[in-house]
Amino acid sequence: MRFKFCGGTDVPEWVLAEVSLLSKISSVRMKVLCKQVIRRLVGEGLDFKKIQKLTTRDGSFTLSDVKALIAAVDYILAGAARFAVDADTLSAELQQLGLPRENATGIVRPYRAAQSELVAHLRQQALQLPRLKEGGIDWRVDAVLGSSATGAAHAAATVGVTPTVQLQLRLTHDLDRRHPAAVAAVEVGEGGGGGGGGGGGGGG
């Protein structure tokens, strides 16, 4: 069965496996858990100790259970926000998974209150692209203007040789963290310019 909070695909097996665990937690604790997960999703950080204290104080859940609860709720809320699922639809889908109505409500109410903020934050993350730093362009042109070699052999070797342009861009953050900048080298074709060698400059 396909669910909207999963982007119209099946619910992952590991999430299904945690439904029984989600069913055991009280609706009050569920609301607190969801609010903490929402804080994490919007970049404010999650208070794990608070969740652990709330869920394990009576021995109902182990540390492993707490981590599983956080992971499952995180997946549900992030998916619902990412795929713009309204609160009523989310509630219905959670109940279809076998979650009791009160537990589904414990997830949906915090989600309804924070949905706009969640969607805006996730959209900002998804559209964050590298930008050019100020003065982040360097270029140079390499071309052979002369050589100690003389005669027909040198003339034959340099026929058709074109300048090479190297362009270096420094970005605010890298698409590939292993490389500090994007570098492209191109050859200038016939009629593309010229005869000077080893130039360099920058622009913002």
XYZ file of N, CA, C and O in Angstrom:
816
model
N 0.848 -1.197 0.000
C 0.000 0.000 0.000
C 0.883 1.247 0.000
O 1.896 1.295 0.708
N 0.488 2.215 -0.768
C 1.300 3.423 -0.917
C 0.774 4.552 -0.021
O -0.429 4.718 0.129
N 1.724 5.313 0.530
C 1.366 6.367 1.477
C 1.956 7.695 1.036
O 3.103 7.753 0.574
N 1.189 8.754 1.219
C 1.629 10.078 0.776
C 2.838 10.569 1.562
O 3.702 11.250 1.014
N 2.912 10.247 2.864
C 4.049 10.755 3.635
C 5.347 10.037 3.251
O 6.435 10.443 3.667
N 5.229 8.983 2.438
C 6.403 8.299 1.889
C 6.604 8.667 0.429
O 7.347 7.974 -0.294
N 5.944 9.720 -0.023
C 6.095 10.147 -1.408
C 5.369 9.250 -2.396
O 5.769 9.137 -3.551
N 4.288 8.613 -1.938
C 3.524 7.747 -2.827
C 4.123 6.363 -2.998
O 3.798 5.654 -3.945
N 5.023 5.969 -2.089
C 5.639 4.641 -2.149
C 5.260 3.853 -0.895
O 4.555 4.351 -0.007
N 5.719 2.617 -0.821
C 5.450 1.787 0.348
C 6.230 2.292 1.560
O 7.308 2.879 1.433
N 5.671 2.038 2.721
C 6.366 2.387 3.961
C 7.541 1.428 4.155
O 7.387 0.221 3.988
N 8.717 1.946 4.482
C 9.881 1.065 4.698
C 9.604 0.018 5.776
O 8.890 0.282 6.740
N 10.192 -1.144 5.601
C 9.978 -2.250 6.538
C 10.368 -1.875 7.962
O 9.715 -2.257 8.928
N 11.452 -1.095 8.089
C 11.913 -0.773 9.440
C 10.937 0.147 10.165
O 10.798 0.065 11.402
N 10.231 0.994 9.418
C 9.217 1.859 10.040
C 8.019 1.019 10.473
O 7.476 1.206 11.572
N 7.599 0.101 9.616
C 6.497 -0.799 9.972
C 6.825 -1.578 11.245
O 5.950 -1.805 12.092
N 8.092 -1.961 11.372
C 8.510 -2.740 12.538
C 8.409 -1.934 13.833
O 8.296 -2.513 14.923
N 8.442 -0.604 13.714
C 8.400 0.245 14.914
C 6.979 0.694 15.268
O 6.785 1.371 16.281
N 5.976 0.312 14.474
C 4.594 0.737 14.752
C 4.137 0.215 16.112
O 3.468 0.927 16.871
N 4.482 -1.017 16.429
C 4.074 -1.575 17.729
C 4.691 -0.787 18.871
O 4.057 -0.580 19.920
N 5.924 -0.333 18.667
C 6.592 0.469 19.690
C 5.914 1.841 19.821
O 5.698 2.334 20.931
N 5.584 2.436 18.672
C 4.896 3.724 18.686
C 3.518 3.621 19.328
O 2.999 4.604 19.878
N 2.929 2.435 19.268
C 1.591 2.232 19.841
C 1.629 2.142 21.361
O 0.607 2.348 22.029
N 2.792 1.821 21.920
C 2.907 1.623 23.368
C 3.102 2.923 24.139
O 2.814 2.985 25.333
N 3.623 3.945 23.467
C 3.911 5.199 24.158
C 2.622 5.996 24.347
O 1.749 5.987 23.465
N 2.472 6.669 25.463
C 1.256 7.449 25.715
C 1.191 8.645 24.779
O 2.216 9.116 24.270
N -0.018 9.155 24.546
C -0.190 10.294 23.636
C 0.532 11.536 24.155
O 1.050 12.342 23.377
N 0.585 11.680 25.500
C 1.268 12.839 26.088
C 2.760 12.772 25.806
O 3.388 13.755 25.389
N 3.357 11.601 26.015
C 4.775 11.438 25.729
C 5.052 11.555 24.235
O 6.098 12.061 23.828
N 4.118 11.091 23.443
C 4.274 11.182 22.000
C 4.365 12.639 21.559
O 5.187 13.000 20.701
N 3.538 13.497 22.135
C 3.561 14.919 21.780
C 4.915 15.546 22.120
O 5.471 16.306 21.325
N 5.431 15.210 23.296
C 6.733 15.753 23.705
C 7.827 15.249 22.766
O 8.695 16.011 22.327
N 7.780 13.974 22.443
C 8.753 13.383 21.524
C 8.706 14.073 20.169
O 9.744 14.440 19.602
N 7.496 14.286 19.641
C 7.338 14.921 18.331
C 7.845 16.354 18.331
O 8.468 16.803 17.359
N 7.586 17.071 19.404
C 8.057 18.455 19.487
C 9.585 18.508 19.473
O 10.179 19.402 18.856
N 10.218 17.557 20.135
C 11.677 17.514 20.135
C 12.220 17.153 18.748
O 13.208 17.725 18.288
N 11.581 16.225 18.079
C 12.006 15.854 16.727
C 11.823 17.018 15.766
O 12.673 17.276 14.903
N 10.739 17.745 15.925
C 10.500 18.922 15.077
C 11.593 19.965 15.307
O 12.070 20.596 14.359
N 11.994 20.137 16.558
C 13.101 21.059 16.842
C 14.357 20.649 16.079
O 15.072 21.493 15.542
N 14.617 19.368 16.029
C 15.792 18.886 15.295
C 15.641 19.147 13.794
O 16.586 19.571 13.129
N 14.457 18.916 13.267
C 14.235 19.068 11.832
C 14.354 20.513 11.366
O 14.714 20.765 10.223
N 14.054 21.463 12.267
C 14.165 22.879 11.884
C 15.503 23.475 12.309
O 15.703 24.685 12.245
N 16.418 22.615 12.763
C 17.769 23.072 13.052
C 18.009 23.603 14.444
O 19.056 24.199 14.716
N 17.076 23.376 15.381
C 17.236 23.901 16.737
C 17.847 22.887 17.696
O 18.193 23.221 18.830
N 17.960 21.655 17.261
C 18.584 20.636 18.102
C 17.581 19.853 18.924
O 16.529 20.364 19.303
N 17.935 18.615 19.202
C 17.061 17.704 19.950
C 17.649 17.440 21.327
O 18.842 17.172 21.455
N 16.811 17.534 22.362
C 17.243 17.274 23.734
C 17.045 15.785 24.028
O 15.988 15.374 24.513
N 18.062 14.997 23.721
C 17.930 13.545 23.865
C 17.742 13.147 25.332
O 16.967 12.232 25.641
N 18.425 13.821 26.218
C 18.313 13.473 27.638
C 16.891 13.674 28.146
O 16.386 12.888 28.956
N 16.236 14.708 27.654
C 14.853 14.971 28.060
C 13.935 13.850 27.584
O 13.082 13.362 28.333
N 14.133 13.429 26.343
C 13.320 12.337 25.797
C 13.603 11.046 26.541
O 12.685 10.289 26.897
N 14.877 10.779 26.787
C 15.265 9.548 27.485
C 14.662 9.496 28.886
O 14.122 8.461 29.311
N 14.727 10.611 29.579
C 14.186 10.667 30.939
C 12.681 10.454 30.923
O 12.121 9.750 31.779
N 12.017 11.045 29.938
C 10.562 10.960 29.846
C 10.089 9.543 29.529
O 9.071 9.085 30.052
N 10.832 8.857 28.673
C 10.359 7.556 28.177
C 10.882 6.351 28.952
O 10.290 5.271 28.875
N 11.973 6.514 29.690
C 12.566 5.352 30.359
C 12.402 5.378 31.876
O 12.798 4.405 32.539
N 11.815 6.422 32.414
C 11.784 6.543 33.881
C 10.969 5.441 34.571
O 11.228 5.089 35.713
N 9.977 4.880 33.873
C 9.177 3.815 34.483
C 9.551 2.436 33.955
O 8.856 1.449 34.216
N 10.648 2.382 33.198
C 11.106 1.099 32.690
C 10.348 0.588 31.482
O 10.539 -0.566 31.065
N 9.492 1.416 30.896
C 8.684 0.974 29.756
C 9.513 0.791 28.498
O 9.217 -0.070 27.661
N 10.562 1.635 28.351
C 11.365 1.595 27.135
C 12.849 1.544 27.474
O 13.304 2.158 28.435
N 13.592 0.828 26.650
C 15.037 0.783 26.782
C 15.654 1.919 25.966
O 14.954 2.610 25.210
N 16.959 2.093 26.110
C 17.659 3.114 25.337
C 17.529 2.839 23.841
O 17.346 3.753 23.036
N 17.602 1.562 23.482
C 17.444 1.177 22.081
C 16.047 1.527 21.572
O 15.882 1.982 20.431
N 15.038 1.334 22.427
C 13.662 1.679 22.062
C 13.530 3.176 21.803
O 12.859 3.597 20.854
N 14.160 3.965 22.640
C 14.073 5.428 22.517
C 14.656 5.885 21.181
O 14.067 6.716 20.481
N 15.805 5.330 20.820
C 16.430 5.680 19.545
C 15.549 5.273 18.370
O 15.440 5.999 17.374
N 14.905 4.106 18.486
C 14.014 3.643 17.428
C 12.791 4.549 17.312
O 12.332 4.852 16.204
N 12.254 4.986 18.430
C 11.108 5.900 18.424
C 11.462 7.210 17.731
O 10.691 7.714 16.901
N 12.623 7.757 18.078
C 13.062 9.018 17.483
C 13.223 8.867 15.973
O 12.770 9.708 15.194
N 13.860 7.770 15.549
C 14.093 7.548 14.120
C 12.781 7.421 13.353
O 12.627 7.987 12.266
N 11.823 6.684 13.908
C 10.541 6.480 13.229
C 9.753 7.788 13.132
O 9.210 8.125 12.067
N 9.690 8.527 14.236
C 8.953 9.799 14.223
C 9.631 10.801 13.298
O 8.962 11.560 12.577
N 10.951 10.806 13.289
C 11.700 11.693 12.401
C 11.360 11.391 10.935
O 11.116 12.304 10.148
N 11.336 10.121 10.592
C 11.018 9.736 9.214
C 9.595 10.163 8.840
O 9.360 10.706 7.749
N 8.661 9.946 9.742
C 7.251 10.280 9.471
C 7.064 11.782 9.287
O 6.447 12.241 8.313
N 7.597 12.565 10.207
C 7.401 14.025 10.156
C 8.151 14.656 8.989
O 7.611 15.536 8.303
N 9.374 14.217 8.760
C 10.154 14.774 7.650
C 9.501 14.438 6.315
O 9.417 15.279 5.409
N 9.015 13.206 6.184
C 8.360 12.804 4.947
C 7.065 13.563 4.713
O 6.788 14.010 3.597
N 6.278 13.726 5.770
C 5.011 14.454 5.641
C 5.250 15.896 5.212
O 4.531 16.432 4.350
N 6.254 16.532 5.792
C 6.560 17.920 5.425
C 7.130 17.999 4.015
O 6.759 18.878 3.232
N 8.018 17.091 3.689
C 8.673 17.112 2.371
C 7.664 16.925 1.243
O 7.773 17.552 0.187
N 6.668 16.085 1.471
C 5.696 15.799 0.420
C 4.373 16.549 0.627
O 3.367 16.202 0.016
N 4.411 17.584 1.494
C 3.267 18.490 1.689
C 1.982 17.736 2.023
O 0.922 17.981 1.435
N 2.067 16.806 2.980
C 0.898 16.039 3.404
C 0.167 16.816 4.490
O 0.781 17.239 5.469
N -1.126 17.024 4.318
C -1.885 17.759 5.340
C -2.083 16.880 6.569
O -1.963 15.649 6.518
N -2.392 17.526 7.684
C -2.458 16.833 8.965
C -3.531 15.743 8.987
O -3.317 14.664 9.549
N -4.677 16.001 8.400
C -5.758 15.010 8.411
C -5.364 13.759 7.626
O -5.642 12.630 8.055
N -4.720 13.951 6.479
C -4.266 12.808 5.677
C -3.212 12.015 6.426
O -3.222 10.779 6.428
N -2.305 12.723 7.087
C -1.260 12.044 7.854
C -1.876 11.205 8.969
O -1.473 10.056 9.188
N -2.866 11.763 9.657
C -3.539 11.041 10.730
C -4.188 9.766 10.202
O -4.057 8.682 10.792
N -4.867 9.877 9.065
C -5.529 8.717 8.470
C -4.520 7.651 8.064
O -4.744 6.450 8.281
N -3.404 8.073 7.494
C -2.400 7.105 7.044
C -1.732 6.407 8.228
O -1.445 5.195 8.156
N -1.479 7.139 9.297
C -0.869 6.521 10.475
C -1.799 5.481 11.096
O -1.354 4.425 11.559
N -3.094 5.780 11.080
C -4.058 4.815 11.609
C -4.172 3.592 10.698
O -4.413 2.475 11.158
N -3.979 3.797 9.403
C -3.972 2.667 8.474
C -2.813 1.722 8.762
O -2.892 0.517 8.506
N -1.729 2.297 9.293
C -0.569 1.466 9.647
C -0.812 0.666 10.924
O -0.030 -0.221 11.263
N -1.895 0.997 11.640
C -2.204 0.291 12.865
C -1.946 1.097 14.120
O -2.062 0.570 15.238
N -1.598 2.368 13.966
C -1.347 3.216 15.127
C -2.692 3.630 15.744
O -3.602 4.043 15.026
N -2.846 3.510 17.067
C -4.100 3.932 17.703
C -4.391 5.401 17.422
O -3.469 6.204 17.234
N -5.651 5.752 17.405
C -6.064 7.111 17.052
C -5.407 8.160 17.948
O -4.940 9.192 17.482
N -5.353 7.880 19.271
C -4.782 8.868 20.189
C -3.285 9.053 19.948
O -2.745 10.151 20.107
N -2.600 7.983 19.569
C -1.174 8.093 19.272
C -0.943 8.831 17.954
O 0.004 9.625 17.836
N -1.803 8.579 16.983
C -1.712 9.312 15.726
C -1.942 10.798 15.969
O -1.258 11.651 15.406
N -2.898 11.102 16.853
C -3.175 12.499 17.198
C -1.974 13.137 17.890
O -1.664 14.313 17.674
N -1.274 12.350 18.713
C -0.085 12.853 19.392
C 1.011 13.248 18.419
O 1.846 14.116 18.728
N 1.049 12.637 17.247
C 2.013 13.004 16.207
C 1.495 14.159 15.365
O 2.223 15.102 15.034
N 0.217 14.106 15.051
C -0.365 15.054 14.091
C -0.511 16.464 14.659
O -0.275 17.448 13.945
N -0.855 16.588 15.918
C -1.064 17.932 16.478
C 0.204 18.784 16.457
O 0.171 19.934 16.010
N 1.341 18.275 16.924
C 2.568 19.077 16.796
C 2.941 19.327 15.334
O 3.459 20.389 14.993
N 2.678 18.342 14.494
C 2.973 18.508 13.050
C 2.121 19.618 12.451
O 2.624 20.460 11.697
N 0.842 19.643 12.791
C -0.055 20.678 12.256
C 0.426 22.075 12.665
O 0.430 23.008 11.870
N 0.856 22.204 13.920
C 1.297 23.506 14.429
C 2.600 23.959 13.787
O 2.829 25.163 13.612
N 3.453 23.014 13.413
C 4.787 23.371 12.899
C 4.943 23.116 11.402
O 6.040 23.283 10.877
N 3.873 22.749 10.717
C 3.997 22.324 9.326
C 4.618 23.399 8.433
O 5.514 23.119 7.642
N 4.154 24.632 8.555
C 4.683 25.710 7.700
C 6.174 25.911 7.917
O 6.941 26.063 6.966
N 6.591 25.887 9.184
C 8.010 26.067 9.505
C 8.839 24.896 8.991
O 9.935 25.080 8.455
N 8.309 23.692 9.144
C 9.003 22.502 8.657
C 9.200 22.543 7.152
O 10.295 22.306 6.640
N 8.117 22.852 6.443
C 8.173 22.889 4.979
C 9.168 23.943 4.513
O 9.980 23.702 3.611
N 9.129 25.129 5.135
C 10.032 26.218 4.741
C 11.488 25.834 4.978
O 12.357 26.101 4.144
N 11.770 25.190 6.111
C 13.151 24.829 6.434
C 13.668 23.753 5.487
O 14.801 23.844 4.990
N 12.859 22.738 5.231
C 13.281 21.669 4.331
C 13.455 22.175 2.909
O 14.353 21.745 2.192
N 12.603 23.107 2.503
C 12.730 23.681 1.162
C 14.018 24.478 1.053
O 14.714 24.430 0.037
N 14.357 25.222 2.095
C 15.592 26.013 2.089
C 16.808 25.099 1.990
O 17.760 25.392 1.265
N 16.785 23.979 2.688
C 17.887 23.032 2.622
C 18.004 22.411 1.241
O 19.092 22.253 0.708
N 16.870 22.090 0.648
C 16.876 21.427 -0.653
C 17.389 22.343 -1.756
O 18.005 21.902 -2.721
N 17.168 23.658 -1.628
C 17.533 24.601 -2.681
C 18.846 25.318 -2.400
O 19.196 26.264 -3.091
N 19.575 24.891 -1.373
C 20.824 25.556 -1.029
C 21.921 25.118 -1.991
O 22.354 23.972 -1.993
N 22.365 26.037 -2.815
C 23.391 25.749 -3.817
C 24.651 26.560 -3.534
O 24.585 27.617 -2.895
N 25.778 26.106 -4.008
C 27.016 26.870 -3.817
C 26.940 28.225 -4.501
O 26.360 28.353 -5.585
N 27.485 29.237 -3.851
C 27.571 30.563 -4.453
C 29.035 30.969 -4.576
O 29.881 30.511 -3.831
N 29.291 31.868 -5.503
C 30.651 32.323 -5.746
C 31.079 33.279 -4.642
O 30.369 34.215 -4.285
N 32.268 33.028 -4.076
C 32.798 33.935 -3.069
C 33.218 35.244 -3.717
O 33.486 35.302 -4.912
N 33.299 36.305 -2.890
C 33.769 37.588 -3.399
C 35.218 37.446 -3.866
O 36.078 36.950 -3.146
N 35.471 37.885 -5.089
C 36.804 37.731 -5.646
C 37.152 36.281 -5.900
O 38.322 35.898 -5.887
N 36.136 35.456 -6.151
C 36.349 34.026 -6.233
C 36.612 33.473 -7.615
O 36.384 32.289 -7.851
N 37.069 34.303 -8.544
C 37.397 33.818 -9.881
C 38.859 34.103 -10.190
O 39.315 35.223 -10.064
N 39.589 33.095 -10.582
C 40.967 33.239 -11.067
C 41.069 32.555 -12.423
O 40.475 31.492 -12.629
N 41.817 33.164 -13.319
C 41.979 32.544 -14.634
C 43.390 32.758 -15.144
O 44.095 33.652 -14.711
N 43.782 31.913 -16.054
C 45.077 32.074 -16.699
C 45.020 31.445 -18.087
O 44.239 30.533 -18.343
N 45.855 31.987 -18.963
C 45.963 31.480 -20.329
C 47.397 31.026 -20.545
O 48.339 31.775 -20.305
N 47.557 29.809 -20.996
C 48.878 29.265 -21.286
C 48.996 29.037 -22.793
O 48.133 28.408 -23.409
N 50.081 29.583 -23.375
C 50.321 29.371 -24.807
C 51.816 29.417 -25.070
O 52.561 30.141 -24.401
N 52.264 28.643 -26.014
C 53.678 28.635 -26.401
C 53.907 29.750 -27.403
O 53.380 29.725 -28.514
N 54.689 30.774 -26.971
C 54.972 31.915 -27.853
C 56.310 31.751 -28.571
O 56.532 32.317 -29.637
N 57.195 31.017 -27.985
C 58.503 30.843 -28.593
C 59.243 29.703 -27.945
O 58.862 29.229 -26.877
N 60.309 29.260 -28.577
C 61.065 28.133 -28.060
C 62.497 28.202 -28.577
O 62.769 28.804 -29.613
N 63.396 27.565 -27.850
C 64.782 27.504 -28.322
C 64.922 26.563 -29.508
O 65.922 26.583 -30.220
N 63.886 25.735 -29.691
C 63.921 24.830 -30.839
C 63.773 25.631 -32.123
O 63.065 26.629 -32.174
N 64.464 25.228 -33.136
C 64.405 25.951 -34.408
C 64.221 24.980 -35.550
O 64.376 23.770 -35.397
N 63.905 25.548 -36.670
C 63.849 24.732 -37.887
C 62.492 24.102 -38.095
O 61.522 24.364 -37.401
N 62.475 23.216 -39.109
C 61.224 22.623 -39.549
C 60.595 21.757 -38.474
O 59.371 21.663 -38.366
N 61.422 21.109 -37.653
C 60.881 20.218 -36.634
C 60.019 20.981 -35.640
O 58.922 20.567 -35.270
N 60.517 22.166 -35.218
C 59.739 22.977 -34.275
C 58.482 23.520 -34.933
O 57.400 23.535 -34.333
N 58.592 23.966 -36.150
C 57.425 24.504 -36.853
C 56.348 23.443 -36.981
O 55.159 23.704 -36.779
N 56.744 22.214 -37.277
C 55.769 21.140 -37.422
C 55.123 20.812 -36.089
O 53.937 20.513 -36.003
N 55.916 20.887 -35.022
C 55.401 20.529 -33.693
C 54.390 21.533 -33.170
O 53.522 21.204 -32.371
N 54.500 22.798 -33.594
C 53.625 23.839 -33.055
C 52.442 24.147 -33.952
O 51.603 24.974 -33.597
N 52.335 23.503 -35.095
C 51.197 23.741 -35.973
C 49.915 23.247 -35.293
O 49.849 22.125 -34.830
N 48.920 24.099 -35.269
C 47.635 23.717 -34.691
C 47.574 23.793 -33.177
O 46.545 23.491 -32.584
N 48.651 24.188 -32.503
C 48.636 24.307 -31.049
C 47.851 25.547 -30.653
O 48.075 26.635 -31.178
N 46.876 25.407 -29.735
C 46.042 26.540 -29.313
C 46.254 26.807 -27.826
O 46.649 25.908 -27.076
N 45.994 28.038 -27.380
C 46.168 28.358 -25.958
C 45.214 27.550 -25.075
O 44.139 27.149 -25.512
N 45.602 27.310 -23.843
C 44.755 26.638 -22.855
C 44.364 27.645 -21.779
O 45.218 28.332 -21.227
N 43.055 27.732 -21.505
C 42.544 28.651 -20.485
C 42.153 27.836 -19.256
O 41.413 26.866 -19.356
N 42.653 28.235 -18.097
C 42.282 27.576 -16.847
C 41.485 28.549 -15.992
O 41.929 29.660 -15.718
N 40.291 28.112 -15.575
C 39.385 28.948 -14.775
C 39.167 28.274 -13.429
O 38.805 27.102 -13.355
N 39.376 29.029 -12.345
C 39.195 28.494 -11.002
C 38.121 29.304 -10.277
O 38.195 30.531 -10.215
N 37.112 28.586 -9.725
C 36.014 29.232 -9.012
C 36.056 28.808 -7.549
O 36.083 27.621 -7.241
N 36.012 29.781 -6.627
C 35.955 29.479 -5.195
C 34.524 29.713 -4.724
O 33.983 30.811 -4.854
N 33.925 28.645 -4.158
C 32.520 28.667 -3.800
C 32.331 28.762 -2.289
O 33.222 28.435 -1.515
N 31.111 29.200 -1.873
C 30.818 29.327 -0.445
C 30.813 27.974 0.242
O 31.176 27.838 1.387
N 30.338 26.929 -0.445
C 30.499 25.561 0.029
C 30.559 24.667 -1.184
O 30.031 24.974 -2.228
N 31.231 23.536 -1.010
C 31.595 22.729 -2.161
C 30.602 21.607 -2.409
O 30.104 20.975 -1.493
N 30.339 21.354 -3.675
C 29.530 20.196 -4.033
C 30.272 18.916 -3.691
O 29.695 17.944 -3.238
N 31.551 18.949 -3.894
C 32.394 17.817 -3.528
C 33.368 18.302 -2.464
O 34.251 19.081 -2.739
N 33.188 17.851 -1.221
C 33.980 18.363 -0.102
C 35.464 18.051 -0.247
O 36.294 18.641 0.431
N 35.819 17.131 -1.128
C 37.229 16.776 -1.252
C 37.999 17.831 -2.026
O 39.211 17.894 -1.944
N 37.301 18.668 -2.813
C 37.985 19.642 -3.653
C 37.596 21.062 -3.245
O 36.413 21.396 -3.186
N 38.555 21.926 -2.924
C 38.259 23.264 -2.422
C 37.704 24.207 -3.467
O 37.197 25.251 -3.140
N 37.817 23.896 -4.726
C 37.318 24.801 -5.758
C 37.041 24.024 -7.024
O 37.526 22.916 -7.213
N 36.230 24.634 -7.867
C 35.957 24.016 -9.164
C 36.946 24.573 -10.178
O 37.149 25.782 -10.270
N 37.568 23.677 -10.922
C 38.570 24.102 -11.890
C 38.192 23.565 -13.256
O 37.851 22.398 -13.398
N 38.234 24.424 -14.259
C 37.947 23.979 -15.616
C 39.044 24.464 -16.535
O 39.477 25.613 -16.448
N 39.505 23.592 -17.405
C 40.519 23.969 -18.381
C 39.946 23.761 -19.775
O 39.386 22.709 -20.063
N 40.039 24.757 -20.619
C 39.507 24.658 -21.970
C 40.554 25.156 -22.954
O 41.429 25.943 -22.602
N 40.447 24.687 -24.147
C 41.344 25.156 -25.191
C 40.618 26.164 -26.061
O 39.462 25.967 -26.426
N 41.292 27.250 -26.374
C 40.710 28.284 -27.219
C 40.842 27.854 -28.669
O 41.950 27.574 -29.142
N 39.733 27.768 -29.375
C 39.763 27.321 -30.758
C 40.247 28.402 -31.692
O 40.539 29.535 -31.289
N 40.325 28.077 -32.947
C 40.794 29.034 -33.943
C 39.880 30.244 -33.961
O 38.663 30.132 -33.995
N 40.495 31.394 -33.948
C 39.722 32.628 -33.952
C 39.240 33.011 -32.579
O 38.583 33.998 -32.381
N 39.514 32.137 -31.542
C 39.025 32.399 -30.200
C 39.932 33.298 -29.441
O 39.642 33.671 -28.321
N 41.083 33.677 -29.925
C 41.919 34.628 -29.244
C 43.291 34.104 -29.112
O 43.610 32.996 -29.383
N 43.990 34.755 -28.756
C 45.186 34.873 -28.688
C 46.506 34.658 -28.363
O 46.841 33.623 -28.139
N 47.299 35.504 -28.456
C 48.710 35.197 -28.431
C 49.393 35.539 -27.171
O 50.582 35.466 -27.138
N 48.749 35.966 -26.090
C 49.465 36.297 -24.887
C 49.542 35.104 -23.978
O 48.691 34.268 -23.981
N 50.527 35.003 -23.158
C 50.683 33.840 -22.292
C 50.701 34.250 -20.845
O 51.135 35.327 -20.502
N 50.194 33.311 -19.985
C 50.334 33.448 -18.526
C 49.652 34.662 -17.959
O 50.243 35.388 -17.200
N 48.390 34.935 -18.308
C 47.674 36.032 -17.684
C 46.960 35.558 -16.445
O 46.669 34.401 -16.289
N 46.560 36.459 -15.568
C 45.814 36.062 -14.382
C 45.000 37.227 -13.880
O 45.386 38.362 -14.016
N 43.869 36.916 -13.280
C 43.064 37.997 -12.743
C 41.937 37.460 -11.896
O 41.716 36.298 -11.788
N 41.177 38.335 -11.314
C 40.044 37.900 -10.471
C 38.912 38.886 -10.582
O 39.088 40.041 -10.882
N 37.740 38.381 -10.268
C 36.573 39.240 -10.279
C 35.509 38.711 -9.352
O 35.439 37.536 -9.092
N 34.642 39.565 -8.844
C 33.667 39.104 -7.886
C 32.333 38.888 -8.519
O 31.929 39.559 -9.370
